[in-house]
PDB file of C-alpha atoms in Angstrom:
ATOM      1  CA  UNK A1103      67.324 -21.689 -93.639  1.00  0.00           C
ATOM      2  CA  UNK A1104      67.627 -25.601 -93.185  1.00  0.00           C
ATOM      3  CA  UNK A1105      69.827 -27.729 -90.925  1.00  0.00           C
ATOM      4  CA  UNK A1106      69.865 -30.691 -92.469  1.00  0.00           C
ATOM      5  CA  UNK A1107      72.530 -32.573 -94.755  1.00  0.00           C
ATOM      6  CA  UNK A1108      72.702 -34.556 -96.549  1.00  0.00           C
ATOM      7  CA  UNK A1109      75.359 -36.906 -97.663  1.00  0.00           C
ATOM      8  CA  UNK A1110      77.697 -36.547-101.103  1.00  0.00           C
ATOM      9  CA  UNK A1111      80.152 -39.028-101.456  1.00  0.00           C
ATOM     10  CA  UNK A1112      81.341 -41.788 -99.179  1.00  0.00           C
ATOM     11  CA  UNK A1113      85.817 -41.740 -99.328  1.00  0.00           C
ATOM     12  CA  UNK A1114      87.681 -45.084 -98.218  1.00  0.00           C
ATOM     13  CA  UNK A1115      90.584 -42.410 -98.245  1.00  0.00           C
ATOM     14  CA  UNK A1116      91.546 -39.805 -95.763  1.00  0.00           C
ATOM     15  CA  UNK A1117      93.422 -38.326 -98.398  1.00  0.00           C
ATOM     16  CA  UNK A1118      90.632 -38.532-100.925  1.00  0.00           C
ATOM     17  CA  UNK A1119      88.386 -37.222 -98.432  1.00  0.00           C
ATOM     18  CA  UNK A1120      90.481 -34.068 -97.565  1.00  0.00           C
ATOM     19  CA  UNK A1121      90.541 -33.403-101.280  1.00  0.00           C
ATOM     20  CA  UNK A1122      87.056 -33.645-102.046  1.00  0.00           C
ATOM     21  CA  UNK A1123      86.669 -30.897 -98.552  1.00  0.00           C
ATOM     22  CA  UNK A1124      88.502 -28.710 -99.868  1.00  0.00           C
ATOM     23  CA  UNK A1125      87.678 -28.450-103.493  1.00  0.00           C
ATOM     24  CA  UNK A1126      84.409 -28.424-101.873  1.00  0.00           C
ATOM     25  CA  UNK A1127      85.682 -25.210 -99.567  1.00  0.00           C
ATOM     26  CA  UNK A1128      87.488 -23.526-102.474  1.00  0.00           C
ATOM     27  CA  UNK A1129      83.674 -23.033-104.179  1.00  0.00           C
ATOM     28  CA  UNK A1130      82.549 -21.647-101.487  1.00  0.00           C
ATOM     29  CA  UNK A1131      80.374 -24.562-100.320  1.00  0.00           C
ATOM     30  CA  UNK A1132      81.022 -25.773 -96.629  1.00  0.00           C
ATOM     31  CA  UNK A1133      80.864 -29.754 -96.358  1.00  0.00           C
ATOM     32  CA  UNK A1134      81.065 -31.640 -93.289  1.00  0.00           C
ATOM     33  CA  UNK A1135      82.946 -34.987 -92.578  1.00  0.00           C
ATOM     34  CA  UNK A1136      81.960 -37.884 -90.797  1.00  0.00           C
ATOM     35  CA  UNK A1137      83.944 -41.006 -88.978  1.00  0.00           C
ATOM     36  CA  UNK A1138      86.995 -38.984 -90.108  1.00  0.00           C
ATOM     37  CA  UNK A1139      88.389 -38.478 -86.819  1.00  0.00           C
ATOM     38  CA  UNK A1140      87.085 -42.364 -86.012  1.00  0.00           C
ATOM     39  CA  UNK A1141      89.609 -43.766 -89.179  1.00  0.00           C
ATOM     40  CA  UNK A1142      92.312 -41.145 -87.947  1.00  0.00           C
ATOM     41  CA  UNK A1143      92.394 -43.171 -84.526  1.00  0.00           C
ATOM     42  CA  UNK A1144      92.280 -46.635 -86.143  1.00  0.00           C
ATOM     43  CA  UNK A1145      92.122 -46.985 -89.522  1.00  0.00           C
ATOM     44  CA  UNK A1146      90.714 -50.712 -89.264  1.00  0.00           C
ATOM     45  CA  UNK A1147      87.655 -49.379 -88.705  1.00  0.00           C
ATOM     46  CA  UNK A1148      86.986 -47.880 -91.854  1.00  0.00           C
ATOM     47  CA  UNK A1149      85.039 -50.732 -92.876  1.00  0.00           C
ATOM     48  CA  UNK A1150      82.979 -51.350 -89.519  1.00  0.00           C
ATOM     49  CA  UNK A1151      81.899 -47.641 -89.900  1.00  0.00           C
ATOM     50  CA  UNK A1152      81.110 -47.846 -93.370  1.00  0.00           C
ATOM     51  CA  UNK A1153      83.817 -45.330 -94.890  1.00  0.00           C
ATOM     52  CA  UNK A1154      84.387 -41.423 -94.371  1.00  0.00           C
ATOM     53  CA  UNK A1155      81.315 -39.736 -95.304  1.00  0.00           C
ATOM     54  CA  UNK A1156      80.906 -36.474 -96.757  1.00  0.00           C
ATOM     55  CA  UNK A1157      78.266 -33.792 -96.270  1.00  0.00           C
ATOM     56  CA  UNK A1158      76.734 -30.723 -97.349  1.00  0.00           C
ATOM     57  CA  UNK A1159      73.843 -28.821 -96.352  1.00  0.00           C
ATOM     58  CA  UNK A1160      70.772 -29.602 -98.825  1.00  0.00           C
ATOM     59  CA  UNK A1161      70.771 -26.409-100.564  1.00  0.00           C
ATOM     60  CA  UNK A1162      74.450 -26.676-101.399  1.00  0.00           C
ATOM     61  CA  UNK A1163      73.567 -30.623-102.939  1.00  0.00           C
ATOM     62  CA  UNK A1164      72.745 -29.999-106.183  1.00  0.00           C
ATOM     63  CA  UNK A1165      75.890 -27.677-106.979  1.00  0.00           C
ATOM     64  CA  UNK A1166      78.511 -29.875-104.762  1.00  0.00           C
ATOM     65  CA  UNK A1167      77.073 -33.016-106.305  1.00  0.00           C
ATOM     66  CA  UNK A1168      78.001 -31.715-109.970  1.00  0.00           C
ATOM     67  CA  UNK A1169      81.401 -30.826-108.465  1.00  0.00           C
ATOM     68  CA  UNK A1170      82.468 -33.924-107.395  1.00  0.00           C
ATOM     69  CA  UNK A1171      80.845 -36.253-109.714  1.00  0.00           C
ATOM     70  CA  UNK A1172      81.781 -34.785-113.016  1.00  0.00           C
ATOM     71  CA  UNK A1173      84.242 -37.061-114.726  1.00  0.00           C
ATOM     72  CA  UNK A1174      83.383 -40.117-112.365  1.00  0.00           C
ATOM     73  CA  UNK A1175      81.348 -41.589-114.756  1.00  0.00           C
ATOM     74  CA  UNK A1176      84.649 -41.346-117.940  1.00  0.00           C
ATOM     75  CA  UNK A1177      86.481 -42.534-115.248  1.00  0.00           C
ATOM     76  CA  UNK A1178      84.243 -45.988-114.397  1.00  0.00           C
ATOM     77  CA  UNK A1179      84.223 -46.946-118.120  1.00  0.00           C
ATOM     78  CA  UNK A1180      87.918 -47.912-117.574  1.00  0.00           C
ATOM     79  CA  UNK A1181      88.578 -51.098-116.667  1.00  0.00           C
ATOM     80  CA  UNK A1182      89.451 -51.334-112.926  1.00  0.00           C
ATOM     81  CA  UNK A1183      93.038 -52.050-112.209  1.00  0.00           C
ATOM     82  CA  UNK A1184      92.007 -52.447-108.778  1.00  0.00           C
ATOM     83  CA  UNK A1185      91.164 -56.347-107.144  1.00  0.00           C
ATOM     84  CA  UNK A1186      87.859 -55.999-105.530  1.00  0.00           C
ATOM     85  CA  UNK A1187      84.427 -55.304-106.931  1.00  0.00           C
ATOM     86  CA  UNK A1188      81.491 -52.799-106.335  1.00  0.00           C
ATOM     87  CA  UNK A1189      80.276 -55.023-103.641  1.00  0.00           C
ATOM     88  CA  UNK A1190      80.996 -53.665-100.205  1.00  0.00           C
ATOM     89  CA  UNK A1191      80.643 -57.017 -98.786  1.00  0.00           C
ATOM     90  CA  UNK A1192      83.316 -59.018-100.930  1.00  0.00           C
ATOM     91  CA  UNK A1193      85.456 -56.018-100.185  1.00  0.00           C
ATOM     92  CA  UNK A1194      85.356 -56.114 -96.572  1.00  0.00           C
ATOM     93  CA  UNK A1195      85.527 -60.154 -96.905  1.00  0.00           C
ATOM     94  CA  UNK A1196      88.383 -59.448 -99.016  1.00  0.00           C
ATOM     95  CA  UNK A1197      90.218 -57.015 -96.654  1.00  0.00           C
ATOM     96  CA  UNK A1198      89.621 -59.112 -93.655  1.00  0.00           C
ATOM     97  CA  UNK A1199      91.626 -62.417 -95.263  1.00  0.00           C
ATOM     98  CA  UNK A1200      94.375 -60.391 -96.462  1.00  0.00           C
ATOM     99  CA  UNK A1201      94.898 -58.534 -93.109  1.00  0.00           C
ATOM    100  CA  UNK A1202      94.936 -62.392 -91.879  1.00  0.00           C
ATOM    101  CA  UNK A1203      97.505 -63.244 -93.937  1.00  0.00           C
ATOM    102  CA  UNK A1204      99.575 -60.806 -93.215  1.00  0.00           C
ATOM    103  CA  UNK A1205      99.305 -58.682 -97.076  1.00  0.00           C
ATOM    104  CA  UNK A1206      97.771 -55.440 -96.844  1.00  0.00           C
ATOM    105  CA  UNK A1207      94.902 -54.277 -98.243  1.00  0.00           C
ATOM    106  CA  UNK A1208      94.350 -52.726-101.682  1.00  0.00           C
ATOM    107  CA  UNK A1209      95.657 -49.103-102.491  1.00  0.00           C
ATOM    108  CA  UNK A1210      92.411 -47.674-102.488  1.00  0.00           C
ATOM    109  CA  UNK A1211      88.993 -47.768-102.913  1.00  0.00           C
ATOM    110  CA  UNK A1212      87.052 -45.927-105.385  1.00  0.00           C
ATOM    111  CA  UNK A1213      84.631 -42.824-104.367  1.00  0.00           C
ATOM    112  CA  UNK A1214      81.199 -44.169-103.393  1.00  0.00           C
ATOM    113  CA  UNK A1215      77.998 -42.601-103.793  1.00  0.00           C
ATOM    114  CA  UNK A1216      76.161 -42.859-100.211  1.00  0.00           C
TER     115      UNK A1216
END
């Protein structure tokens, strides 16, 4: 029996993240979340900590990573109706002048793979 785990998904959504737990819990597979309790506290630092990670212990990976990614990919041929990109950087840049200005940030941001 191993220890280690290893990471799933990366949420920019406490909500998100919560559902992709417990769809994880309802198959019997027991993930484990990181920074979530960080965001909770102050949610501007979802960015500096790099998003809400999600884990699962390696012999659970292949199984929960079927789970969570199937229909991602029907779902990123779509055109985004979102206004950032799939660079991390322009998103945080992006975040960080609309906070300035007062405007807040996007909705959401889409599930990341870590």
């Amino acid at each position: 029996m191993t220890n280690e785990i290893q990471h799933i998904a990366v949420a920019y959504s406490v909500t998100e993240a919560h559902i992709i737990v417990s769809m994880l819990a309802s198959y019997g597979i027991e993930s484990y979340v990181f920074d979530l309790h960080t965001v909770n506290v102050n949610p501007g630092l979802m960015f500096a900590v790099g998003g809400i990670r999600i884990g699962v212990a390696v012999p659970d990976f292949e199984i929960a990573h079927d789970l969570v990614w199937t229909g991602q990919e029907e779902n990123a041929k779509s055109p985004p109706n979102r206004p950032y990109s799939d660079n991390r950087w322009f998103n945080a840049a992006l975040v960080i002048i609309l906070a300035m200005l007062g405007v807040p940030p996007p909705m959401r941001l889409k599930l990341q793979r870590p």
